[in-house]
Amino acid sequence: MTALPTRQAADRHESVQIRVRGRVQGVGFRPTVWRFAQEALLDGEVLNDGEGVLIRVRGPRDDIARLVERLRGEPPPLAAIEAIEVSPFVGWLEEGFRIIASTSGEARTEISPDAGICAACAAEVLDPFARRYRYPFTNCTHCGPRLTIVTGVPYDRASTTMAPFLFCADCAAEYGDPADRRFHAEPIACHACGPKARLIRFDGRALSYEQHSMLDDVDAAMSLIQKGEIVAIKALGGYQLACDATRADAVDRLRQLKRRERKPFALMARDMEVIRKYCRVTPGEEQALRSAAAPIVLLDASGPLRLPESVAPGMATYGFMLPSTPLHILLFRRMKRPVVMTSGNLSEEPQATGEAEAVSKLGAIASFALIHDREIANRVDDSVVRLAAGKVRMLRRARGYAPASIRLPRGFETAPQILAFGPQMKTTFCMVKNGRAVLSQHQGDLEDAATFDDYRENLALFRDLFDHRPDALACDRHPEYVSSKLARESAHSQGLPLFEVQHHHAHIAACLAENGRPFDAPAVLGIALDGLGLGGAGEIWGGEFMLADYRGFDRLGTFKPVAMLGGAQASREPWRNLYTHLTAEMSWTQLAMNFSELGVLQALAGKPRATLDAMIEGGVNSAPASSCGRLFDAVAAALGICFERQAYEGEAAMRLEAIVCPKAMAEEGDELAYPLTIPNLKGSGLPYIEPLAMWNALLGDLILQTPAGVMAARFHKGLAKALAAMTLKLSRRDDEQGPRFDTVVLSGGCFHNRILLEETLRRLEEMDFKVLTHADVPAGDGGVALGQAVIAAAHSMVAGKIRPEGGSPCA
């Protein structure tokens, strides 16, 4: 018979202190430690503090070592350990192992992202014999709200919006039992003691519905949706607006009332069976849908059924998510159709989070609202991801991912504390501290006053949550970005140095940091493709090839600079880009002589050409821009896509991608790809991508009435081919020192285009270049703040000197 383990003699014991850093609070780490220690018969205690989890333990050296190894290898599902540090402990420890109260102190731990409901909790809310049957706020240490309810650190109930809800006896017993999966799960509650969901009318009138046919208010809300109503739903990080996605009348009404003309709506479905009726789903996409982050996943809309065109106008994808909270699971129990589940706001404004705000902002859109009395402390939108080139790639980083920190590469361990304010659109901000970067959730476009107010509130909140005291600030070089203006004001008022970072350099540095490129690694070729950013001497850039590291860059190549006719209007009206691209290549007489039969040319002929030409010739509100994004707009306009106006930023390029013919991409050879050449710019001598031959081929295809999908495929393929050719050209030196670089970085919003990313990546890898791309951080402007932060950190660390942006990268 095997003998039971017994406590060892005291003189064979040692006492140590184990510090665990990372995302270790609010994820069930202390009960995991308690369980491991109990099994090993160790004495001691574990607690949360401002730096993470602190363990003091006494026992045999080998048993303590096994405890540390188990913590490394078997952490709770939502934990992310950054470091485990073991040191001697001198002090008295009681016999047995216990969990003690948290202490305050400098905040050096992580705040966890919100996590989708776990399988155990999902089973409970659907089990008629369970205590939390149909309870919409069921959670445990493995799931539930985190960032959206936290108000301070350490992460304890008193520092969350659950503080007003006092435990009933049953919940208190679970909370206090280290063997229970709800031990010290701060948001837990039940029907007896927790938040309540309630269906209301926004106009204040009493509800009248057949109560006997409804299980509860949550069930009644879905019945209203099934009948064609628009219902506002208070979710984790803000209100959502929901309607039956299969009813064109409801979707059209929501579009009109929300003032969201054509931007695709997000969708929610009960399960994978419903989603597969409308989309093709790969294993990687299903894994993303079912993950704890529970993001919106863009899926190919190639299932047997099709939703109304107004759900995602002009798109070949649907953005689906699965129910990630118990409220949504209960809501969808009787719903076998997809539901539009979009943010609860007027277009481009922040989501409503409070009841009064919802009444004032959403009352004219929805007649009914499913609300609850748990306050939302922090507004967090849904994350959006897409599978491309074999990886799940972030398009919008928010719920489920933020504010999980990013470990900075080797060499940044001693980086000072940096606060980076981010760009103007799709903004995030970033804080560097203790060798890690915390990238905020998606904030939105700061041109909107309400979004900017929300952004400022979140800046203050994060500085408090993470006890962040910056040594330096960073921002975009553009003088008119409101984030940059705020950074300059903050630098002046606080007496801090400010690093004004070139936009495309920040894109490249963000990708370097995400991929763990060491601080002292050789320079790479960064290809940054987007709409626009302020260049080195005030020019407008947007299609750049840079030899870059964290400390500087050399601009080696670019796209052909073409006038931004009307300034910001050119970003909204694609015909302007088409006109300037065509007239930059050939005279109007030539165009009329060769292509006058084309409808697109006739449409351009109807514009005020004399005024437009005078603006370009005089340089009036028509600065040249080397923008890849504007080239996409011009090609889309030539194919009749969004010719007059884009309803939202990036619409023309997204719809151009959506019509690409897969067969043409797969079967047509490179000889039919639209050609782009690489001459040198007069004056600077920089090689640039010249689209003249591409335009001749494209206009010729229009005359031949080539299908638009084939033409879109030839453009994408030709552009990827040109990027690879430029890379090869720039890699060659005139001397015999070998190639100038062996690694290429792809960044900027144009690389959210799956076809462009995959085609460019394939060609570069076939040339034996190592290629770094984005996955956990958006390639677009949502990642720029990370790049700003690491560039500012790098400048601060180089021998105490600041090198001007645009200088040659360090060897």
mmCIF file with all atom_site columns, C-alpha atoms in Angstrom, residues 565-679:
data_model
loop_
_atom_site.group_PDB
_atom_site.id
_atom_site.type_symbol
_atom_site.label_atom_id
_atom_site.label_alt_id
_atom_site.label_comp_id
_atom_site.label_asym_id
_atom_site.label_entity_id
_atom_site.label_seq_id
_atom_site.pdbx_PDB_ins_code
_atom_site.Cartn_x
_atom_site.Cartn_y
_atom_site.Cartn_z
_atom_site.occupancy
_atom_site.B_iso_or_equiv
_atom_site.pdbx_formal_charge
_atom_site.auth_seq_id
_atom_site.auth_comp_id
_atom_site.auth_asym_id
_atom_site.auth_atom_id
_atom_site.pdbx_PDB_model_num
ATOM 1   C CA . LEU A 1 565 ? -7.052  67.115 -56.210 1.00 0.00 ? 565 LEU A CA 1
ATOM 2   C CA . GLY A 1 566 ? -9.110  68.993 -53.639 1.00 0.00 ? 566 GLY A CA 1
ATOM 3   C CA . GLY A 1 567 ? -6.972  67.843 -50.716 1.00 0.00 ? 567 GLY A CA 1
ATOM 4   C CA . ALA A 1 568 ? -9.039  65.764 -48.300 1.00 0.00 ? 568 ALA A CA 1
ATOM 5   C CA . GLN A 1 569 ? -11.836 65.567 -50.889 1.00 0.00 ? 569 GLN A CA 1
ATOM 6   C CA . ALA A 1 570 ? -9.617  63.279 -52.962 1.00 0.00 ? 570 ALA A CA 1
ATOM 7   C CA . SER A 1 571 ? -9.834  60.705 -50.175 1.00 0.00 ? 571 SER A CA 1
ATOM 8   C CA . ARG A 1 572 ? -13.619 60.779 -50.354 1.00 0.00 ? 572 ARG A CA 1
ATOM 9   C CA . GLU A 1 573 ? -14.252 61.091 -54.121 1.00 0.00 ? 573 GLU A CA 1
ATOM 10  C CA . PRO A 1 574 ? -12.377 58.459 -56.184 1.00 0.00 ? 574 PRO A CA 1
ATOM 11  C CA . TRP A 1 575 ? -13.061 60.178 -59.528 1.00 0.00 ? 575 TRP A CA 1
ATOM 12  C CA . ARG A 1 576 ? -10.600 62.896 -58.486 1.00 0.00 ? 576 ARG A CA 1
ATOM 13  C CA . ASN A 1 577 ? -7.809  60.350 -58.175 1.00 0.00 ? 577 ASN A CA 1
ATOM 14  C CA . LEU A 1 578 ? -8.716  58.766 -61.487 1.00 0.00 ? 578 LEU A CA 1
ATOM 15  C CA . TYR A 1 579 ? -8.619  62.166 -63.208 1.00 0.00 ? 579 TYR A CA 1
ATOM 16  C CA . THR A 1 580 ? -5.231  63.145 -61.793 1.00 0.00 ? 580 THR A CA 1
ATOM 17  C CA . HIS A 1 581 ? -3.698  59.721 -62.430 1.00 0.00 ? 581 HIS A CA 1
ATOM 18  C CA . LEU A 1 582 ? -4.819  59.695 -66.054 1.00 0.00 ? 582 LEU A CA 1
ATOM 19  C CA . THR A 1 583 ? -3.835  63.291 -66.765 1.00 0.00 ? 583 THR A CA 1
ATOM 20  C CA . ALA A 1 584 ? -0.465  62.730 -65.078 1.00 0.00 ? 584 ALA A CA 1
ATOM 21  C CA . GLU A 1 585 ? 0.240   60.047 -67.690 1.00 0.00 ? 585 GLU A CA 1
ATOM 22  C CA . MET A 1 586 ? -1.172  61.554 -70.896 1.00 0.00 ? 586 MET A CA 1
ATOM 23  C CA . SER A 1 587 ? -2.894  64.696 -72.102 1.00 0.00 ? 587 SER A CA 1
ATOM 24  C CA . TRP A 1 588 ? -6.639  64.973 -72.250 1.00 0.00 ? 588 TRP A CA 1
ATOM 25  C CA . THR A 1 589 ? -6.336  65.150 -76.046 1.00 0.00 ? 589 THR A CA 1
ATOM 26  C CA . GLN A 1 590 ? -4.619  61.765 -76.047 1.00 0.00 ? 590 GLN A CA 1
ATOM 27  C CA . LEU A 1 591 ? -7.192  60.317 -73.705 1.00 0.00 ? 591 LEU A CA 1
ATOM 28  C CA . ALA A 1 592 ? -10.080 61.606 -75.786 1.00 0.00 ? 592 ALA A CA 1
ATOM 29  C CA . MET A 1 593 ? -8.495  60.397 -79.029 1.00 0.00 ? 593 MET A CA 1
ATOM 30  C CA . ASN A 1 594 ? -7.936  56.852 -77.797 1.00 0.00 ? 594 ASN A CA 1
ATOM 31  C CA . PHE A 1 595 ? -10.644 56.241 -75.191 1.00 0.00 ? 595 PHE A CA 1
ATOM 32  C CA . SER A 1 596 ? -13.539 58.651 -75.840 1.00 0.00 ? 596 SER A CA 1
ATOM 33  C CA . GLU A 1 597 ? -15.989 55.752 -76.227 1.00 0.00 ? 597 GLU A CA 1
ATOM 34  C CA . LEU A 1 598 ? -15.522 54.725 -72.589 1.00 0.00 ? 598 LEU A CA 1
ATOM 35  C CA . GLY A 1 599 ? -18.290 55.730 -70.208 1.00 0.00 ? 599 GLY A CA 1
ATOM 36  C CA . VAL A 1 600 ? -15.776 56.482 -67.471 1.00 0.00 ? 600 VAL A CA 1
ATOM 37  C CA . LEU A 1 601 ? -13.991 59.015 -69.675 1.00 0.00 ? 601 LEU A CA 1
ATOM 38  C CA . GLN A 1 602 ? -17.291 60.597 -70.621 1.00 0.00 ? 602 GLN A CA 1
ATOM 39  C CA . ALA A 1 603 ? -18.085 60.941 -66.920 1.00 0.00 ? 603 ALA A CA 1
ATOM 40  C CA . LEU A 1 604 ? -14.734 62.679 -66.324 1.00 0.00 ? 604 LEU A CA 1
ATOM 41  C CA . ALA A 1 605 ? -15.365 64.932 -69.317 1.00 0.00 ? 605 ALA A CA 1
ATOM 42  C CA . GLY A 1 606 ? -18.455 66.218 -67.517 1.00 0.00 ? 606 GLY A CA 1
ATOM 43  C CA . LYS A 1 607 ? -16.401 67.481 -64.574 1.00 0.00 ? 607 LYS A CA 1
ATOM 44  C CA . PRO A 1 608 ? -15.150 71.132 -64.476 1.00 0.00 ? 608 PRO A CA 1
ATOM 45  C CA . ARG A 1 609 ? -11.854 70.217 -66.156 1.00 0.00 ? 609 ARG A CA 1
ATOM 46  C CA . ALA A 1 610 ? -10.636 73.768 -66.731 1.00 0.00 ? 610 ALA A CA 1
ATOM 47  C CA . THR A 1 611 ? -10.894 74.534 -63.016 1.00 0.00 ? 611 THR A CA 1
ATOM 48  C CA . LEU A 1 612 ? -9.340  71.204 -62.068 1.00 0.00 ? 612 LEU A CA 1
ATOM 49  C CA . ASP A 1 613 ? -6.425  71.672 -64.456 1.00 0.00 ? 613 ASP A CA 1
ATOM 50  C CA . ALA A 1 614 ? -5.815  75.188 -63.149 1.00 0.00 ? 614 ALA A CA 1
ATOM 51  C CA . MET A 1 615 ? -5.758  73.862 -59.570 1.00 0.00 ? 615 MET A CA 1
ATOM 52  C CA . ILE A 1 616 ? -3.187  71.233 -60.499 1.00 0.00 ? 616 ILE A CA 1
ATOM 53  C CA . GLU A 1 617 ? -1.021  73.607 -62.521 1.00 0.00 ? 617 GLU A CA 1
ATOM 54  C CA . GLY A 1 618 ? -1.095  76.247 -59.796 1.00 0.00 ? 618 GLY A CA 1
ATOM 55  C CA . GLY A 1 619 ? -0.651  73.806 -56.946 1.00 0.00 ? 619 GLY A CA 1
ATOM 56  C CA . VAL A 1 620 ? -3.879  75.008 -55.351 1.00 0.00 ? 620 VAL A CA 1
ATOM 57  C CA . ASN A 1 621 ? -5.218  72.430 -52.870 1.00 0.00 ? 621 ASN A CA 1
ATOM 58  C CA . SER A 1 622 ? -3.648  69.692 -54.956 1.00 0.00 ? 622 SER A CA 1
ATOM 59  C CA . ALA A 1 623 ? -0.389  68.664 -53.313 1.00 0.00 ? 623 ALA A CA 1
ATOM 60  C CA . PRO A 1 624 ? 1.269   65.618 -54.905 1.00 0.00 ? 624 PRO A CA 1
ATOM 61  C CA . ALA A 1 625 ? 0.985   62.354 -52.963 1.00 0.00 ? 625 ALA A CA 1
ATOM 62  C CA . SER A 1 626 ? 2.863   59.082 -53.440 1.00 0.00 ? 626 SER A CA 1
ATOM 63  C CA . SER A 1 627 ? -0.183  57.204 -52.159 1.00 0.00 ? 627 SER A CA 1
ATOM 64  C CA . CYS A 1 628 ? -0.901  53.553 -52.838 1.00 0.00 ? 628 CYS A CA 1
ATOM 65  C CA . GLY A 1 629 ? -4.358  53.998 -51.326 1.00 0.00 ? 629 GLY A CA 1
ATOM 66  C CA . ARG A 1 630 ? -5.241  56.704 -53.830 1.00 0.00 ? 630 ARG A CA 1
ATOM 67  C CA . LEU A 1 631 ? -4.029  54.452 -56.675 1.00 0.00 ? 631 LEU A CA 1
ATOM 68  C CA . PHE A 1 632 ? -6.512  51.817 -55.472 1.00 0.00 ? 632 PHE A CA 1
ATOM 69  C CA . ASP A 1 633 ? -9.234  54.484 -55.468 1.00 0.00 ? 633 ASP A CA 1
ATOM 70  C CA . ALA A 1 634 ? -8.372  55.505 -59.026 1.00 0.00 ? 634 ALA A CA 1
ATOM 71  C CA . VAL A 1 635 ? -8.480  51.937 -60.330 1.00 0.00 ? 635 VAL A CA 1
ATOM 72  C CA . ALA A 1 636 ? -11.780 51.314 -58.524 1.00 0.00 ? 636 ALA A CA 1
ATOM 73  C CA . ALA A 1 637 ? -13.268 54.447 -60.091 1.00 0.00 ? 637 ALA A CA 1
ATOM 74  C CA . ALA A 1 638 ? -12.103 53.323 -63.556 1.00 0.00 ? 638 ALA A CA 1
ATOM 75  C CA . LEU A 1 639 ? -14.037 50.089 -63.024 1.00 0.00 ? 639 LEU A CA 1
ATOM 76  C CA . GLY A 1 640 ? -17.143 52.007 -61.942 1.00 0.00 ? 640 GLY A CA 1
ATOM 77  C CA . ILE A 1 641 ? -16.751 51.336 -58.218 1.00 0.00 ? 641 ILE A CA 1
ATOM 78  C CA . CYS A 1 642 ? -17.579 54.288 -55.927 1.00 0.00 ? 642 CYS A CA 1
ATOM 79  C CA . PHE A 1 643 ? -16.873 56.627 -58.858 1.00 0.00 ? 643 PHE A CA 1
ATOM 80  C CA . GLU A 1 644 ? -18.446 59.695 -57.291 1.00 0.00 ? 644 GLU A CA 1
ATOM 81  C CA . ARG A 1 645 ? -17.998 59.101 -53.570 1.00 0.00 ? 645 ARG A CA 1
ATOM 82  C CA . GLN A 1 646 ? -16.897 56.677 -50.886 1.00 0.00 ? 646 GLN A CA 1
ATOM 83  C CA . ALA A 1 647 ? -19.411 56.253 -48.081 1.00 0.00 ? 647 ALA A CA 1
ATOM 84  C CA . TYR A 1 648 ? -16.638 55.287 -45.651 1.00 0.00 ? 648 TYR A CA 1
ATOM 85  C CA . GLU A 1 649 ? -12.845 55.291 -45.551 1.00 0.00 ? 649 GLU A CA 1
ATOM 86  C CA . GLY A 1 650 ? -11.399 52.506 -47.700 1.00 0.00 ? 650 GLY A CA 1
ATOM 87  C CA . GLU A 1 651 ? -14.691 51.521 -49.350 1.00 0.00 ? 651 GLU A CA 1
ATOM 88  C CA . ALA A 1 652 ? -13.423 51.729 -52.955 1.00 0.00 ? 652 ALA A CA 1
ATOM 89  C CA . ALA A 1 653 ? -10.366 49.563 -52.265 1.00 0.00 ? 653 ALA A CA 1
ATOM 90  C CA . MET A 1 654 ? -12.391 47.016 -50.297 1.00 0.00 ? 654 MET A CA 1
ATOM 91  C CA . ARG A 1 655 ? -14.978 46.698 -53.044 1.00 0.00 ? 655 ARG A CA 1
ATOM 92  C CA . LEU A 1 656 ? -12.224 46.413 -55.651 1.00 0.00 ? 656 LEU A CA 1
ATOM 93  C CA . GLU A 1 657 ? -10.761 43.500 -53.709 1.00 0.00 ? 657 GLU A CA 1
ATOM 94  C CA . ALA A 1 658 ? -14.234 41.985 -53.327 1.00 0.00 ? 658 ALA A CA 1
ATOM 95  C CA . ILE A 1 659 ? -14.773 41.631 -57.093 1.00 0.00 ? 659 ILE A CA 1
ATOM 96  C CA . VAL A 1 660 ? -11.420 39.967 -57.873 1.00 0.00 ? 660 VAL A CA 1
ATOM 97  C CA . CYS A 1 661 ? -11.977 36.851 -59.962 1.00 0.00 ? 661 CYS A CA 1
ATOM 98  C CA . PRO A 1 662 ? -10.321 33.879 -58.174 1.00 0.00 ? 662 PRO A CA 1
ATOM 99  C CA . LYS A 1 663 ? -10.015 31.946 -61.424 1.00 0.00 ? 663 LYS A CA 1
ATOM 100 C CA . ALA A 1 664 ? -8.108  34.808 -63.064 1.00 0.00 ? 664 ALA A CA 1
ATOM 101 C CA . MET A 1 665 ? -5.790  35.028 -60.051 1.00 0.00 ? 665 MET A CA 1
ATOM 102 C CA . ALA A 1 666 ? -5.118  31.300 -60.152 1.00 0.00 ? 666 ALA A CA 1
ATOM 103 C CA . GLU A 1 667 ? -4.947  30.617 -63.876 1.00 0.00 ? 667 GLU A CA 1
ATOM 104 C CA . GLU A 1 668 ? -3.767  33.755 -65.663 1.00 0.00 ? 668 GLU A CA 1
ATOM 105 C CA . GLY A 1 669 ? -0.020  34.088 -65.995 1.00 0.00 ? 669 GLY A CA 1
ATOM 106 C CA . ASP A 1 670 ? 2.089   37.108 -65.132 1.00 0.00 ? 670 ASP A CA 1
ATOM 107 C CA . GLU A 1 671 ? 2.072   38.202 -68.775 1.00 0.00 ? 671 GLU A CA 1
ATOM 108 C CA . LEU A 1 672 ? -1.523  39.403 -68.357 1.00 0.00 ? 672 LEU A CA 1
ATOM 109 C CA . ALA A 1 673 ? -0.867  41.182 -65.063 1.00 0.00 ? 673 ALA A CA 1
ATOM 110 C CA . TYR A 1 674 ? -1.015  44.944 -65.517 1.00 0.00 ? 674 TYR A CA 1
ATOM 111 C CA . PRO A 1 675 ? 2.567   46.206 -65.944 1.00 0.00 ? 675 PRO A CA 1
ATOM 112 C CA . LEU A 1 676 ? 4.065   48.852 -63.656 1.00 0.00 ? 676 LEU A CA 1
ATOM 113 C CA . THR A 1 677 ? 7.602   50.020 -64.434 1.00 0.00 ? 677 THR A CA 1
ATOM 114 C CA . ILE A 1 678 ? 10.348  51.365 -62.149 1.00 0.00 ? 678 ILE A CA 1
ATOM 115 C CA . PRO A 1 679 ? 12.115  54.464 -63.529 1.00 0.00 ? 679 PRO A CA 1
#
